[in-house]
CSV table of C-alpha atoms in Angstrom, one decimal:
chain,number,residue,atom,x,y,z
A,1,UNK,CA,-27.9,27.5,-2.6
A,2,UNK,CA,-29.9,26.7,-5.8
A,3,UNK,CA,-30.7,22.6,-6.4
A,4,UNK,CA,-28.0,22.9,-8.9
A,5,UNK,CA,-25.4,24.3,-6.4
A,6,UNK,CA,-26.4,21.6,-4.0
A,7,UNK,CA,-26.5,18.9,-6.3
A,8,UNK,CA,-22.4,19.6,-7.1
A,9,UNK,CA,-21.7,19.9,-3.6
A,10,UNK,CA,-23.0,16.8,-2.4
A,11,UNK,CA,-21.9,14.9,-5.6
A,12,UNK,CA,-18.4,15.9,-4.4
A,13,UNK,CA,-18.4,15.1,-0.8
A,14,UNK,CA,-20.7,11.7,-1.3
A,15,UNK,CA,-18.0,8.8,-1.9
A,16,UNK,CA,-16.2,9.6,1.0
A,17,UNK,CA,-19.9,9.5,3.1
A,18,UNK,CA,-20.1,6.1,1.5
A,19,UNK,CA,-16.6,5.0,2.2
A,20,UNK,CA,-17.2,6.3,5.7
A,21,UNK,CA,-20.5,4.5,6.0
A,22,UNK,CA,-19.0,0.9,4.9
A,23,UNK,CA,-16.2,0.9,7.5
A,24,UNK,CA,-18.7,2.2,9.8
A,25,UNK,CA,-21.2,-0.4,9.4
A,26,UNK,CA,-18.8,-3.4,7.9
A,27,UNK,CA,-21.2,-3.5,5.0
A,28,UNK,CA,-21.8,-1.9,1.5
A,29,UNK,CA,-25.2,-2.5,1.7
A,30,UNK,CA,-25.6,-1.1,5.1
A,31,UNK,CA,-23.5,1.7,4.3
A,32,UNK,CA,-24.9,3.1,1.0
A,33,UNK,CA,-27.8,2.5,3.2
A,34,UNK,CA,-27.2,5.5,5.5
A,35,UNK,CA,-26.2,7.6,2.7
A,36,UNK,CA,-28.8,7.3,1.2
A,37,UNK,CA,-31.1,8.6,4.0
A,38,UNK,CA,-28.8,11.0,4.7
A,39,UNK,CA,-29.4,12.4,1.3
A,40,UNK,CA,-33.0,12.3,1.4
A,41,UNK,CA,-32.6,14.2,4.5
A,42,UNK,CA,-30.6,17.2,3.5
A,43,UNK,CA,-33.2,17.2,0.5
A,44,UNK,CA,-35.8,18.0,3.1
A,45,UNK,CA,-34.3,20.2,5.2
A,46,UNK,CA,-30.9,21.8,4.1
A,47,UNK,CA,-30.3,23.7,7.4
A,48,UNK,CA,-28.2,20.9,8.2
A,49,UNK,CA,-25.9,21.3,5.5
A,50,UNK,CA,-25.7,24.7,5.2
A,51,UNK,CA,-25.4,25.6,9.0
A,52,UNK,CA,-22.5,23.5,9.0
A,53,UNK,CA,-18.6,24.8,9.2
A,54,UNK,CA,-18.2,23.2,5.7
A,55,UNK,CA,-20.8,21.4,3.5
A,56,UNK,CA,-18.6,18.3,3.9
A,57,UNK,CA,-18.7,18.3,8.1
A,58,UNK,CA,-22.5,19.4,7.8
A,59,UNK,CA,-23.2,16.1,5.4
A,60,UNK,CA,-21.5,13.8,8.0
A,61,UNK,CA,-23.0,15.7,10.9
A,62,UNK,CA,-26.8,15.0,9.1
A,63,UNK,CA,-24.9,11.2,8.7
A,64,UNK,CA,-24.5,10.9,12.7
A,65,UNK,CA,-28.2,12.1,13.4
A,66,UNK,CA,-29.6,9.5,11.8
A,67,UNK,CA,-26.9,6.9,12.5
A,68,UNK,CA,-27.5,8.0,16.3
A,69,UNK,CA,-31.2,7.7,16.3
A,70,UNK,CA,-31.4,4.0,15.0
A,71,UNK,CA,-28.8,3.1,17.7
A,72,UNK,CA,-26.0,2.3,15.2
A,73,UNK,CA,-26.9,-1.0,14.4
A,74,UNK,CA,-24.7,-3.4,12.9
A,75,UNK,CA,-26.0,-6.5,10.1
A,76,UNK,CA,-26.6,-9.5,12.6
A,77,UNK,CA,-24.7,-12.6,12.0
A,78,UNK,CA,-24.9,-15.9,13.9
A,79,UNK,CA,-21.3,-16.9,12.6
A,80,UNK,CA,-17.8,-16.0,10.9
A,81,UNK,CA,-15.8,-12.8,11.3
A,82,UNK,CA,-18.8,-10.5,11.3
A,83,UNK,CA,-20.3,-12.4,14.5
A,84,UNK,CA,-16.6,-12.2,16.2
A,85,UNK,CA,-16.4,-8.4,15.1
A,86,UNK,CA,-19.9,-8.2,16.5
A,87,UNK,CA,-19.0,-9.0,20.0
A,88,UNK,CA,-16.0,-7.0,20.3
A,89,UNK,CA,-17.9,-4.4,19.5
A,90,UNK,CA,-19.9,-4.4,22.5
A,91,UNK,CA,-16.7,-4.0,24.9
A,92,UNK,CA,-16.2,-0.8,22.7
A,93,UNK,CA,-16.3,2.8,24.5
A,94,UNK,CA,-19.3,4.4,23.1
A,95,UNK,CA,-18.5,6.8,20.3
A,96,UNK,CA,-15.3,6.0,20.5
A,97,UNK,CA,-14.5,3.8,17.0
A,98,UNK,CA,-16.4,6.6,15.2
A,99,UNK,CA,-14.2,9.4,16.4
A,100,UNK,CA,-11.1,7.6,15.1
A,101,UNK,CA,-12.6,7.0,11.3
A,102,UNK,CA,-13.5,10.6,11.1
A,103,UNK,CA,-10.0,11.3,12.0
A,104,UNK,CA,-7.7,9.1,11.0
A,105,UNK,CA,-9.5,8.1,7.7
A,106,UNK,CA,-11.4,11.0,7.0
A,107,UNK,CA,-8.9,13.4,8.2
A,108,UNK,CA,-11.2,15.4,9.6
A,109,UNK,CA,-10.1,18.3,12.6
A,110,UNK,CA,-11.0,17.6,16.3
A,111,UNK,CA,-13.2,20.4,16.0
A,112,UNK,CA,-14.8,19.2,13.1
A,113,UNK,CA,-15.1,16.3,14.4
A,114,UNK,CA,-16.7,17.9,17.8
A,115,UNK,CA,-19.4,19.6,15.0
A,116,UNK,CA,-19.9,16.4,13.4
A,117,UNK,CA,-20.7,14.4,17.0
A,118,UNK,CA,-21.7,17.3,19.0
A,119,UNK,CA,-19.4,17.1,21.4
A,120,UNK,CA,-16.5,19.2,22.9
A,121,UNK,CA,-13.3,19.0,21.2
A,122,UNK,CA,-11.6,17.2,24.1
A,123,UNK,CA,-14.0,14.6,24.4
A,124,UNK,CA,-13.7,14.1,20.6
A,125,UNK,CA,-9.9,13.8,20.9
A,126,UNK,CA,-10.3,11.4,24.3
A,127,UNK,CA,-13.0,9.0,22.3
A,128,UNK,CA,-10.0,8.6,19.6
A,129,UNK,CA,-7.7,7.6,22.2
A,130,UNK,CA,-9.6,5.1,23.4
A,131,UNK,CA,-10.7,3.6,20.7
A,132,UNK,CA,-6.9,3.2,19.0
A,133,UNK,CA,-6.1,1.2,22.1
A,134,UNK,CA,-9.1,-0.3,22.6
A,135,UNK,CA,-9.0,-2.1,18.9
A,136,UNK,CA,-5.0,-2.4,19.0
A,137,UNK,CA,-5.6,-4.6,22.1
A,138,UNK,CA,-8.2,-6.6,20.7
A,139,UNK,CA,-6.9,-8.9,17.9
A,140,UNK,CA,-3.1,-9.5,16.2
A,141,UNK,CA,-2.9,-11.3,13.5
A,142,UNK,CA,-1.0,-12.5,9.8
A,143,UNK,CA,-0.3,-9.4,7.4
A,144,UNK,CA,0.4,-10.0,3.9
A,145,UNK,CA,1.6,-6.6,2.2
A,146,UNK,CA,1.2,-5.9,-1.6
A,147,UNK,CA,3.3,-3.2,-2.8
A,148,UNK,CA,5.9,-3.0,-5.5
A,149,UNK,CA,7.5,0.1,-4.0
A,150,UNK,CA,10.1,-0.6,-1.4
A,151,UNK,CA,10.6,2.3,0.8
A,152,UNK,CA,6.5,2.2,1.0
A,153,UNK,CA,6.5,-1.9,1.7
A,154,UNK,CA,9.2,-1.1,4.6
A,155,UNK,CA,7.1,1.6,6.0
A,156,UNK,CA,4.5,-0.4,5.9
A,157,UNK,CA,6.1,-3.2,7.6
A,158,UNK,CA,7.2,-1.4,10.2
A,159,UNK,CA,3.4,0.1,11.4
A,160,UNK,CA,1.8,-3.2,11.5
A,161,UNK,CA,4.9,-4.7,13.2
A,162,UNK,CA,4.4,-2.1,15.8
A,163,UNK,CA,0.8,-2.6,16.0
A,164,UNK,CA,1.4,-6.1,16.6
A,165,UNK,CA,0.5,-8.0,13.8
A,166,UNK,CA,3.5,-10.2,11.6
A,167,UNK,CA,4.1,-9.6,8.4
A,168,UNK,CA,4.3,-13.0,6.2
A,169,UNK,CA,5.4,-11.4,3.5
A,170,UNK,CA,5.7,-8.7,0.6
A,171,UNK,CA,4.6,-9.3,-2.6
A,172,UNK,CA,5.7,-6.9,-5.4
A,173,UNK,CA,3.4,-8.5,-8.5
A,174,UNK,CA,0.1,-10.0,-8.2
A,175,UNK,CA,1.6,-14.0,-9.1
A,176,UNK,CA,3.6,-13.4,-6.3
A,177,UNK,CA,1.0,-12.4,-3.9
A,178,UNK,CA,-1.0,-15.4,-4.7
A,179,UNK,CA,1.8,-17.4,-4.3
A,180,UNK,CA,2.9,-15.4,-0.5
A,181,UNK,CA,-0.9,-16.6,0.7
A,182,UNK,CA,-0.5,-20.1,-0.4
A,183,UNK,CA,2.2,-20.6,1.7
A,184,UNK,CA,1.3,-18.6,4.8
A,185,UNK,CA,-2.3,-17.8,5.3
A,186,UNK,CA,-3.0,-14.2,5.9
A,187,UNK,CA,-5.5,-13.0,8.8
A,188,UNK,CA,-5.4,-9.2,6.6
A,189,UNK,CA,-4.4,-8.2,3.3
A,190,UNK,CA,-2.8,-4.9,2.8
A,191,UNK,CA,-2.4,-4.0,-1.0
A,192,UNK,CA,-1.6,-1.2,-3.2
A,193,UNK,CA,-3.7,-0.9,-6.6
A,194,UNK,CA,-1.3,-0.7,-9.4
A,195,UNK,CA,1.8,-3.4,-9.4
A,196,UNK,CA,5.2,-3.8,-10.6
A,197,UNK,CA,4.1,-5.5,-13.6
A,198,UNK,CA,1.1,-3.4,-14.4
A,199,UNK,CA,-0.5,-6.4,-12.8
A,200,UNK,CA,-3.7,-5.4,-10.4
A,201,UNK,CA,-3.6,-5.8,-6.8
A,202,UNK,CA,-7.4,-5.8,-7.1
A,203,UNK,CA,-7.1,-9.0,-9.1
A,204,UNK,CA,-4.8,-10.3,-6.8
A,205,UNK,CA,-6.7,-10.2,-3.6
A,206,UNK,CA,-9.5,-11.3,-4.9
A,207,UNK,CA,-7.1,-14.6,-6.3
A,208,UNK,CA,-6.5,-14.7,-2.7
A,209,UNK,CA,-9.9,-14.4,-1.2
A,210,UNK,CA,-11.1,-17.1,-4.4
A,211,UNK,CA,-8.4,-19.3,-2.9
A,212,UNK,CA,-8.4,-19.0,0.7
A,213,UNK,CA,-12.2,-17.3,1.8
A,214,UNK,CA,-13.1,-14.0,2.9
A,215,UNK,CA,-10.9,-12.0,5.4
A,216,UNK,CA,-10.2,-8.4,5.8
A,217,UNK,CA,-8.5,-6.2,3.0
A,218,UNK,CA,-7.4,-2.7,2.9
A,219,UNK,CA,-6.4,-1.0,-0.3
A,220,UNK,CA,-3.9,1.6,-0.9
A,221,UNK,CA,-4.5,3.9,-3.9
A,222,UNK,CA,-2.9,7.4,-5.3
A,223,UNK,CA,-6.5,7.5,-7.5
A,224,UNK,CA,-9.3,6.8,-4.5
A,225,UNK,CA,-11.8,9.0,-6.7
A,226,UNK,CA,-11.8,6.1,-9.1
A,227,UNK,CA,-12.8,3.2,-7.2
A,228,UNK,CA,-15.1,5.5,-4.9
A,229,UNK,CA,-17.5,5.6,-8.0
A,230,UNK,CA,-20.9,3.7,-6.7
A,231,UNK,CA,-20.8,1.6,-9.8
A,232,UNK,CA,-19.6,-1.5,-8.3
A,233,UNK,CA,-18.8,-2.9,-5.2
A,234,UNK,CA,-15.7,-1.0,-3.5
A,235,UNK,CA,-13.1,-1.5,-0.5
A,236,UNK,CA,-14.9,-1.0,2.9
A,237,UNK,CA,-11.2,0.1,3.4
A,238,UNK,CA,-9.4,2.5,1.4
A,239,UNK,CA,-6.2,5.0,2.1
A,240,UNK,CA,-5.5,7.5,-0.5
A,241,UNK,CA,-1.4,8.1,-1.2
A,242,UNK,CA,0.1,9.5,0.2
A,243,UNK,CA,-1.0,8.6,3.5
A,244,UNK,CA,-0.1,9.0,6.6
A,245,UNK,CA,1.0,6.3,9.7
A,246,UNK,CA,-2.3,7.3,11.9
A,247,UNK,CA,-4.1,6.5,8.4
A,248,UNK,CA,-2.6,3.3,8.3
A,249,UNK,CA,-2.7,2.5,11.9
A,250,UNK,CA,-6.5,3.0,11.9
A,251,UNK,CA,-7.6,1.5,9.2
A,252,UNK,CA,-5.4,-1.6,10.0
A,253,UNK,CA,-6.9,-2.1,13.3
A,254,UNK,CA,-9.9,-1.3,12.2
A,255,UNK,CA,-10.0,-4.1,9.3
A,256,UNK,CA,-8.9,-6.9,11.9
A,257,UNK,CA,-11.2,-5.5,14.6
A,258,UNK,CA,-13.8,-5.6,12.2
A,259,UNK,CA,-12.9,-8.4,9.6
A,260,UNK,CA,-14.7,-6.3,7.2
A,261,UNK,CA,-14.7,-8.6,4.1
A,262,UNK,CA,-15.7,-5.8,1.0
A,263,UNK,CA,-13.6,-6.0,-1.8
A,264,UNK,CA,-13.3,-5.0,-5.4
A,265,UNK,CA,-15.2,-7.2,-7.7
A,266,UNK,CA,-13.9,-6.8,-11.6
């Protein structure tokens, strides 16, 4: 594989290392972190990458070496979601929450999953198990959906119903998202990118968080390529459309579990 070759290949794989890496770690900074020394390993030694069942599963197999190694630390906090996520964290079957990213979010195989952790196939599929009931069980709370599309906003109700949480509302513009939070204070923010109105449901969580504080958000997107672009901050949470109910499942009980706060800053 010439540099060129190898430049193109990771180039295509990368944002979803990076996306991977924020919900992982519950931090951009964190994140981009591992990716980055995931890069410069692969640039030392490429046996990783091309020994691999695909370039993609040998990048996030190079990914779990060194996020293994250094113990998978997470940012310390002393207070606020992060610290709460922090200790639910430690009741947390080993292994187990990074199984169900690489997926449910990822949509990665068991078996590639199994290359990526280097571990059998059933154990892979057991560590997802446990961790979707594991961070179910852990914390409920307030959902307010953003989506203009009603057959979507009904599925969506229904999963996080089932998970759980309440929904306080649906909001099909961003004015009437704001409005939804003001009267009802959301624990989680589920919101597609492109409204009714052309309005942005990027601009309308972040009214929201302006308003209200941080809390979890998750964005839903048919574009994820162009928000997954390393020129700004992104989404620690982001399903692609169309996506499935294990998708949305994970990635909602992750963002509570977690109370990852990264949003889109425009």
């Amino acid at each position: 594989m010439t540099q060129g070759d190898l430049g193109q290949t990771i180039g295509a794989v990368l944002p979803y290392l990076r996306r991977y890496a924020r919900a992982l770690t519950g931090s951009q900074t964190s994140g981009d972190n591992y990716a980055a020394a995931t890069l410069e390993a692969i640039l030392a030694d490429r046996s990783g990458l091309t020994g691999a069942s695909s370039p993609k599963v040998g990048l996030f197999h190079v990914f779990h070496g060194i996020w293994a190694s250094t113990g998978a630390p997470v940012t310390e906090e002393d207070e606020g979601p992060r610290a709460k996520a922090q200790a639910r964290l430690k009741n947390l079957t080993a292994n187990s929450r990074e199984a169900l990213l690489l997926h449910t979010i990822e949509e990665f195989s068991l078996s590639e999953v199994a290359e990526i952790m280097q571990t059998s196939e059933s154990e892979a599929g057991e560590l997802i198990t446990l961790a979707r009931r594991e961070m179910a069980d852990a914390v409920t709370g307030r959902v307010l959906i953003i989506e203009d599309e009603a057959i979507i906003a009904m599925d969506l109700e229904s999963i996080v119903a089932d998970l759980g949480h309440r929904v306080t509302g649906v909001a099909r513009t961003r004015t009437g998202a704001v409005e939804l939070a003001a009267k009802e204070t959301p624990d989680l923010v589920l919101a597609d990118i492109q409204l009714a109105d052309n309005s942005s449901g990027i601009d309308a969580v972040n009214d929201i968080l302006g308003a209200l504080g941080d809390r979890p958000v998750i964005f839903i997107t048919a574009f994820p390529e162009r928000l997954l672009t390393g020129e700004r901050p992104e989404p620690a949470f982001l399903i692609s459309k169309p996506y499935s109910e294990e998708q949305v499942r994970s990635a909602v009980s992750q963002a509570m579990f977690f109370s990852s706060t990264e949003t889109l800053k425009v």
